[in-house]
Amino acid sequence: MSAENYHFAPSEAFARQAIAQASLYAEAKADRLGFWAKQARELYWHKPFTQTLDFSNAPFAKWFADGKLNISYNCLDRHVEAGNGDRTAIFFEGEPGDSKQLTYAELTREVKKAANALTALGIKAGDRVAIYMPMIPEAVIAMQAVARVGAVHSVIFGGFSAESLSSRIEDAEAKLVITADGGYRKGKASALKPAVDEALSAGKCASVKNVLVVRRTNQDVDWVEGRDVEWREAVGNASEEHEAQAFDAEHPLFILYTSGTTGKPKGILHTSGGYLTQAAYTHKNVFDLHAEKDIYWCTADVGWITGHSYVVYGPLANGASQVIYEGTPDIPDWGRWWSIIEKYKVSIFYTAPTAIRTFMKLGSEIPDKYNLKSIRVLGSVGEPINPEAWMWYRAHIGGGQAPIVDTWWQTETGAIMVSPLPGVTTLKPGSAQVPLPGVSAAVLDDEGHELGRGDPGLLVLTEPWPAMLRGIWGDPDRFKETYWSKFEGKYFAGDGAKWDEEGDLWLLGRVDDVMNVSGHRLSTAEIESALVSHPFVAEAAVVGAKDETTGQAIVAFVILRQNQIEAAGNDADVSKILREHVAKEIGPIAKPRTIIVVAELPKTRSGKIMRRLLRDVAEDRPIGDVTTLADTSVMDIISGKIAGGAND
Ligand code: WTA
């Protein structure tokens, strides 16, 4: 029997203690809005709401609109006031081996001090604050403090370049940047502050008044007097008294940039009450969180949506104890993650399939050396998890019995939408299974007809949900166009999917020009525009090719400007130069795996590049239908070139 056909019913022992119950589905079905209102009432509202959903100005939704709350109060103060101040909020593990713990009382105190420091720097409700940080407790403190004063954070992943940082700061007109001298990654101190200096240089990012700098590595950094501020002074000397003010449920909470199908990243906007409601509800039910005894660990960086919803907001709203690890999984060796699970007795572990496949390749001898008996629930996110990786994950990390929740969602959805519920759902490796209670999804054909079981089509969400994006920062038209125009009144996710014969959902990957590399979202257009910004490149086409470990890998086809290369000396290592150029323009995560130099690109008569054909080449498949090409001989030349040895 192949792994796809396995079914794993929940054990009776697990089901008995499970947070989620099967009755949730019926409850949500009977009264969807009432169900969400009930989940929202798990939060503390300074002013309780009376309205649940207002979708009269669709697709712009308002949830719980007449209520007021404070996000940080919900994540911190209320746990202390409930008598849980001594519970550990964060077990921090630095890559070099240093560690630190913060209780809820301590974390609350730090966030209050940081909130006072932000106010002293002139940050007011509604102001935007860019955060460019390593995975250290101060990243969480900074995000919570920004939320506490009603400002809006825009976290930019530390792996993005100065260019990317600068364009995101400018788009959001951030007033403050919070950063660190650097962080520890891959066994060394890696700098962050120089990228901020470069992003703000030469008159760029004029909106930025200050840069608040955490000392983590104690590397030398340049210092701009009057602009740069030491975190240890500004926060260190701030008062510990700070009363959280209530803001409207629809007050903006954060902007998070993500790749779309054009060269310009989209600033996905999330607001307060609905977002926190669904982040907390899903975190508790999907991971079966028993806050008083579980130790939870999500390996995502705060630079991605998973780090927002399942490190900073969901777990803290639920009063969970969690591990935060700064570095990469291979330092000092590939046993590091498992040693952390053993050390902290992690019981709930959430990571990405690409990591699991990497470990699987390295061999089970590595995790088998550690005591992972504490694990009770495993999660997966970012891309489909193939059944083989699922089985390995369960056998070697989950002790052969931990339920695995394969969670489908997006930066735009804000929180998990499709996933099994542990203790309730009979698990099926490879399938994300069913929309959560309160979530409505459908699979449509191109004309918008609903497809039944067995037919692949396009995934849509048919009803608004509390954590849904409220827009694209500064671009309401793009918001409508991207998500709401393909199918009237339905949210188009950009993913292919199908229901199987038993009514479980299988995700089939992106249907647009968005790639998924190691669970990171990247746009083909963004990388193409980075490539053509180099003088060597006349034209570029980028595709995501299947890759055994990373899910997809970036393959770039480029047409070179021969005269420029001659000018640079003919021996220039074009591949290397272009890969580095992309790293500089976007960030190392966007470096193409393979660069293939071609004389022509396959285009339709209207000039559109046929990426489908390039994907055939990149994946080493027979070339598909070429009849719509303007010049059908182009593909013979390109595939001949590959057979002759790609320029790797
Ligand atoms: C993909 C990450 C299959 C999908 C939370 C989606 C998945 C994109 C899964 C969003 C999953 C995420 N199974 N595919 N469990 N989870 N995806 O915005 O293509 O970084 O549209 O959010 O990742 O990526 P994003």
PDB file of N, CA and C in Angstrom, residues 514-565:
ATOM      1  N   VAL A 514       3.852  32.660  -8.703  1.00  0.00           N
ATOM      2  CA  VAL A 514       4.489  32.707  -7.396  1.00  0.00           C
ATOM      3  C   VAL A 514       5.173  31.364  -7.170  1.00  0.00           C
ATOM      4  N   MET A 515       6.432  31.406  -6.716  1.00  0.00           N
ATOM      5  CA  MET A 515       7.154  30.148  -6.437  1.00  0.00           C
ATOM      6  C   MET A 515       7.184  29.907  -4.935  1.00  0.00           C
ATOM      7  N   ASN A 516       7.445  28.686  -4.578  1.00  0.00           N
ATOM      8  CA  ASN A 516       7.542  28.325  -3.183  1.00  0.00           C
ATOM      9  C   ASN A 516       8.859  27.563  -3.010  1.00  0.00           C
ATOM     10  N   VAL A 517       9.859  28.279  -2.510  1.00  0.00           N
ATOM     11  CA  VAL A 517      11.195  27.691  -2.387  1.00  0.00           C
ATOM     12  C   VAL A 517      11.497  27.545  -0.903  1.00  0.00           C
ATOM     13  N   SER A 518      11.671  26.322  -0.449  1.00  0.00           N
ATOM     14  CA  SER A 518      11.878  26.046   0.978  1.00  0.00           C
ATOM     15  C   SER A 518      10.796  26.704   1.824  1.00  0.00           C
ATOM     16  N   GLY A 519       9.567  26.700   1.331  1.00  0.00           N
ATOM     17  CA  GLY A 519       8.474  27.302   2.091  1.00  0.00           C
ATOM     18  C   GLY A 519       8.477  28.830   2.048  1.00  0.00           C
ATOM     19  N   HIS A 520       9.374  29.435   1.292  1.00  0.00           N
ATOM     20  CA  HIS A 520       9.386  30.893   1.159  1.00  0.00           C
ATOM     21  C   HIS A 520       8.741  31.293  -0.150  1.00  0.00           C
ATOM     22  N   ARG A 521       7.902  32.305  -0.063  1.00  0.00           N
ATOM     23  CA  ARG A 521       7.191  32.750  -1.248  1.00  0.00           C
ATOM     24  C   ARG A 521       8.016  33.733  -2.035  1.00  0.00           C
ATOM     25  N   LEU A 522       8.216  33.467  -3.307  1.00  0.00           N
ATOM     26  CA  LEU A 522       9.004  34.362  -4.155  1.00  0.00           C
ATOM     27  C   LEU A 522       8.286  34.520  -5.480  1.00  0.00           C
ATOM     28  N   SER A 523       8.441  35.702  -6.068  1.00  0.00           N
ATOM     29  CA  SER A 523       7.754  35.931  -7.328  1.00  0.00           C
ATOM     30  C   SER A 523       8.736  35.832  -8.490  1.00  0.00           C
ATOM     31  N   THR A 524       8.291  35.176  -9.559  1.00  0.00           N
ATOM     32  CA  THR A 524       9.159  35.066 -10.742  1.00  0.00           C
ATOM     33  C   THR A 524       9.459  36.463 -11.285  1.00  0.00           C
ATOM     34  N   ALA A 525       8.437  37.327 -11.296  1.00  0.00           N
ATOM     35  CA  ALA A 525       8.602  38.666 -11.871  1.00  0.00           C
ATOM     36  C   ALA A 525       9.622  39.497 -11.095  1.00  0.00           C
ATOM     37  N   GLU A 526       9.627  39.323  -9.766  1.00  0.00           N
ATOM     38  CA  GLU A 526      10.542  40.098  -8.941  1.00  0.00           C
ATOM     39  C   GLU A 526      11.996  39.706  -9.254  1.00  0.00           C
ATOM     40  N   ILE A 527      12.216  38.413  -9.437  1.00  0.00           N
ATOM     41  CA  ILE A 527      13.580  37.949  -9.722  1.00  0.00           C
ATOM     42  C   ILE A 527      13.965  38.325 -11.149  1.00  0.00           C
ATOM     43  N   GLU A 528      13.008  38.265 -12.057  1.00  0.00           N
ATOM     44  CA  GLU A 528      13.301  38.706 -13.433  1.00  0.00           C
ATOM     45  C   GLU A 528      13.698  40.179 -13.445  1.00  0.00           C
ATOM     46  N   SER A 529      12.988  40.990 -12.688  1.00  0.00           N
ATOM     47  CA  SER A 529      13.338  42.406 -12.744  1.00  0.00           C
ATOM     48  C   SER A 529      14.684  42.663 -12.070  1.00  0.00           C
ATOM     49  N   ALA A 530      15.023  41.850 -11.057  1.00  0.00           N
ATOM     50  CA  ALA A 530      16.370  41.969 -10.471  1.00  0.00           C
ATOM     51  C   ALA A 530      17.424  41.584 -11.515  1.00  0.00           C
ATOM     52  N   LEU A 531      17.164  40.523 -12.269  1.00  0.00           N
ATOM     53  CA  LEU A 531      18.152  40.068 -13.270  1.00  0.00           C
ATOM     54  C   LEU A 531      18.351  41.121 -14.374  1.00  0.00           C
ATOM     55  N   VAL A 532      17.263  41.669 -14.885  1.00  0.00           N
ATOM     56  CA  VAL A 532      17.428  42.628 -15.985  1.00  0.00           C
ATOM     57  C   VAL A 532      17.981  43.970 -15.514  1.00  0.00           C
ATOM     58  N   SER A 533      18.026  44.165 -14.195  1.00  0.00           N
ATOM     59  CA  SER A 533      18.656  45.403 -13.725  1.00  0.00           C
ATOM     60  C   SER A 533      20.184  45.296 -13.784  1.00  0.00           C
ATOM     61  N   HIS A 534      20.701  44.102 -14.142  1.00  0.00           N
ATOM     62  CA  HIS A 534      22.158  43.956 -14.302  1.00  0.00           C
ATOM     63  C   HIS A 534      22.520  44.237 -15.763  1.00  0.00           C
ATOM     64  N   PRO A 535      23.603  45.005 -15.984  1.00  0.00           N
ATOM     65  CA  PRO A 535      23.951  45.362 -17.364  1.00  0.00           C
ATOM     66  C   PRO A 535      24.204  44.167 -18.290  1.00  0.00           C
ATOM     67  N   PHE A 536      24.543  43.001 -17.752  1.00  0.00           N
ATOM     68  CA  PHE A 536      24.794  41.824 -18.600  1.00  0.00           C
ATOM     69  C   PHE A 536      23.516  41.274 -19.243  1.00  0.00           C
ATOM     70  N   VAL A 537      22.367  41.593 -18.637  1.00  0.00           N
ATOM     71  CA  VAL A 537      21.158  40.854 -19.012  1.00  0.00           C
ATOM     72  C   VAL A 537      20.221  41.679 -19.888  1.00  0.00           C
ATOM     73  N   ALA A 538      19.890  41.119 -21.025  1.00  0.00           N
ATOM     74  CA  ALA A 538      18.944  41.785 -21.922  1.00  0.00           C
ATOM     75  C   ALA A 538      17.518  41.370 -21.576  1.00  0.00           C
ATOM     76  N   GLU A 539      17.323  40.082 -21.320  1.00  0.00           N
ATOM     77  CA  GLU A 539      15.985  39.582 -21.004  1.00  0.00           C
ATOM     78  C   GLU A 539      16.123  38.402 -20.064  1.00  0.00           C
ATOM     79  N   ALA A 540      15.108  38.188 -19.255  1.00  0.00           N
ATOM     80  CA  ALA A 540      15.168  37.065 -18.320  1.00  0.00           C
ATOM     81  C   ALA A 540      13.787  36.472 -18.127  1.00  0.00           C
ATOM     82  N   ALA A 541      13.754  35.165 -17.925  1.00  0.00           N
ATOM     83  CA  ALA A 541      12.507  34.485 -17.567  1.00  0.00           C
ATOM     84  C   ALA A 541      12.843  33.496 -16.462  1.00  0.00           C
ATOM     85  N   VAL A 542      12.039  33.546 -15.411  1.00  0.00           N
ATOM     86  CA  VAL A 542      12.326  32.713 -14.242  1.00  0.00           C
ATOM     87  C   VAL A 542      11.182  31.728 -14.040  1.00  0.00           C
ATOM     88  N   VAL A 543      11.529  30.499 -13.732  1.00  0.00           N
ATOM     89  CA  VAL A 543      10.496  29.513 -13.395  1.00  0.00           C
ATOM     90  C   VAL A 543      10.880  28.765 -12.116  1.00  0.00           C
ATOM     91  N   GLY A 544       9.884  28.211 -11.474  1.00  0.00           N
ATOM     92  CA  GLY A 544      10.127  27.347 -10.328  1.00  0.00           C
ATOM     93  C   GLY A 544      10.107  25.908 -10.823  1.00  0.00           C
ATOM     94  N   ALA A 545      11.222  25.215 -10.682  1.00  0.00           N
ATOM     95  CA  ALA A 545      11.282  23.819 -11.119  1.00  0.00           C
ATOM     96  C   ALA A 545      11.181  22.930  -9.888  1.00  0.00           C
ATOM     97  N   LYS A 546      10.549  21.779 -10.039  1.00  0.00           N
ATOM     98  CA  LYS A 546      10.425  20.843  -8.906  1.00  0.00           C
ATOM     99  C   LYS A 546      11.799  20.529  -8.341  1.00  0.00           C
ATOM    100  N   ASP A 547      11.903  20.506  -7.012  1.00  0.00           N
ATOM    101  CA  ASP A 547      13.166  20.156  -6.377  1.00  0.00           C
ATOM    102  C   ASP A 547      12.862  19.244  -5.202  1.00  0.00           C
ATOM    103  N   GLU A 548      13.634  18.174  -5.124  1.00  0.00           N
ATOM    104  CA  GLU A 548      13.363  17.152  -4.120  1.00  0.00           C
ATOM    105  C   GLU A 548      13.381  17.662  -2.691  1.00  0.00           C
ATOM    106  N   THR A 549      14.273  18.605  -2.398  1.00  0.00           N
ATOM    107  CA  THR A 549      14.388  19.079  -1.025  1.00  0.00           C
ATOM    108  C   THR A 549      13.632  20.376  -0.789  1.00  0.00           C
ATOM    109  N   THR A 550      13.820  21.339  -1.679  1.00  0.00           N
ATOM    110  CA  THR A 550      13.270  22.674  -1.416  1.00  0.00           C
ATOM    111  C   THR A 550      11.866  22.857  -1.973  1.00  0.00           C
ATOM    112  N   GLY A 551      11.258  21.813  -2.525  1.00  0.00           N
ATOM    113  CA  GLY A 551       9.924  21.937  -3.109  1.00  0.00           C
ATOM    114  C   GLY A 551      10.030  22.458  -4.528  1.00  0.00           C
ATOM    115  N   GLN A 552      10.402  23.739  -4.642  1.00  0.00           N
ATOM    116  CA  GLN A 552      10.732  24.283  -5.951  1.00  0.00           C
ATOM    117  C   GLN A 552      12.112  24.909  -5.868  1.00  0.00           C
ATOM    118  N   ALA A 553      12.760  25.006  -7.039  1.00  0.00           N
ATOM    119  CA  ALA A 553      14.047  25.691  -7.106  1.00  0.00           C
ATOM    120  C   ALA A 553      13.945  26.726  -8.215  1.00  0.00           C
ATOM    121  N   ILE A 554      14.697  27.800  -8.045  1.00  0.00           N
ATOM    122  CA  ILE A 554      14.610  28.902  -9.007  1.00  0.00           C
ATOM    123  C   ILE A 554      15.538  28.628 -10.190  1.00  0.00           C
ATOM    124  N   VAL A 555      14.962  28.594 -11.381  1.00  0.00           N
ATOM    125  CA  VAL A 555      15.763  28.412 -12.592  1.00  0.00           C
ATOM    126  C   VAL A 555      15.537  29.645 -13.467  1.00  0.00           C
ATOM    127  N   ALA A 556      16.641  30.299 -13.847  1.00  0.00           N
ATOM    128  CA  ALA A 556      16.533  31.528 -14.630  1.00  0.00           C
ATOM    129  C   ALA A 556      17.084  31.308 -16.029  1.00  0.00           C
ATOM    130  N   PHE A 557      16.313  31.703 -17.025  1.00  0.00           N
ATOM    131  CA  PHE A 557      16.771  31.687 -18.414  1.00  0.00           C
ATOM    132  C   PHE A 557      17.115  33.126 -18.766  1.00  0.00           C
ATOM    133  N   VAL A 558      18.327  33.369 -19.236  1.00  0.00           N
ATOM    134  CA  VAL A 558      18.703  34.759 -19.528  1.00  0.00           C
ATOM    135  C   VAL A 558      19.270  34.902 -20.935  1.00  0.00           C
ATOM    136  N   ILE A 559      18.952  36.023 -21.525  1.00  0.00           N
ATOM    137  CA  ILE A 559      19.591  36.412 -22.786  1.00  0.00           C
ATOM    138  C   ILE A 559      20.596  37.496 -22.415  1.00  0.00           C
ATOM    139  N   LEU A 560      21.849  37.277 -22.816  1.00  0.00           N
ATOM    140  CA  LEU A 560      22.911  38.196 -22.385  1.00  0.00           C
ATOM    141  C   LEU A 560      23.156  39.294 -23.412  1.00  0.00           C
ATOM    142  N   ARG A 561      23.704  40.400 -22.907  1.00  0.00           N
ATOM    143  CA  ARG A 561      24.198  41.467 -23.795  1.00  0.00           C
ATOM    144  C   ARG A 561      25.685  41.204 -23.994  1.00  0.00           C
ATOM    145  N   GLN A 562      25.985  40.605 -25.127  1.00  0.00           N
ATOM    146  CA  GLN A 562      27.342  40.133 -25.362  1.00  0.00           C
ATOM    147  C   GLN A 562      28.368  41.265 -25.251  1.00  0.00           C
ATOM    148  N   ASN A 563      28.019  42.458 -25.768  1.00  0.00           N
ATOM    149  CA  ASN A 563      28.989  43.558 -25.737  1.00  0.00           C
ATOM    150  C   ASN A 563      29.364  43.954 -24.312  1.00  0.00           C
ATOM    151  N   GLN A 564      28.399  43.860 -23.403  1.00  0.00           N
ATOM    152  CA  GLN A 564      28.681  44.220 -22.009  1.00  0.00           C
ATOM    153  C   GLN A 564      29.634  43.202 -21.376  1.00  0.00           C
ATOM    154  N   ILE A 565      29.446  41.946 -21.752  1.00  0.00           N
ATOM    155  CA  ILE A 565      30.290  40.904 -21.174  1.00  0.00           C
ATOM    156  C   ILE A 565      31.708  41.049 -21.721  1.00  0.00           C
TER     157      ILE A 565
END
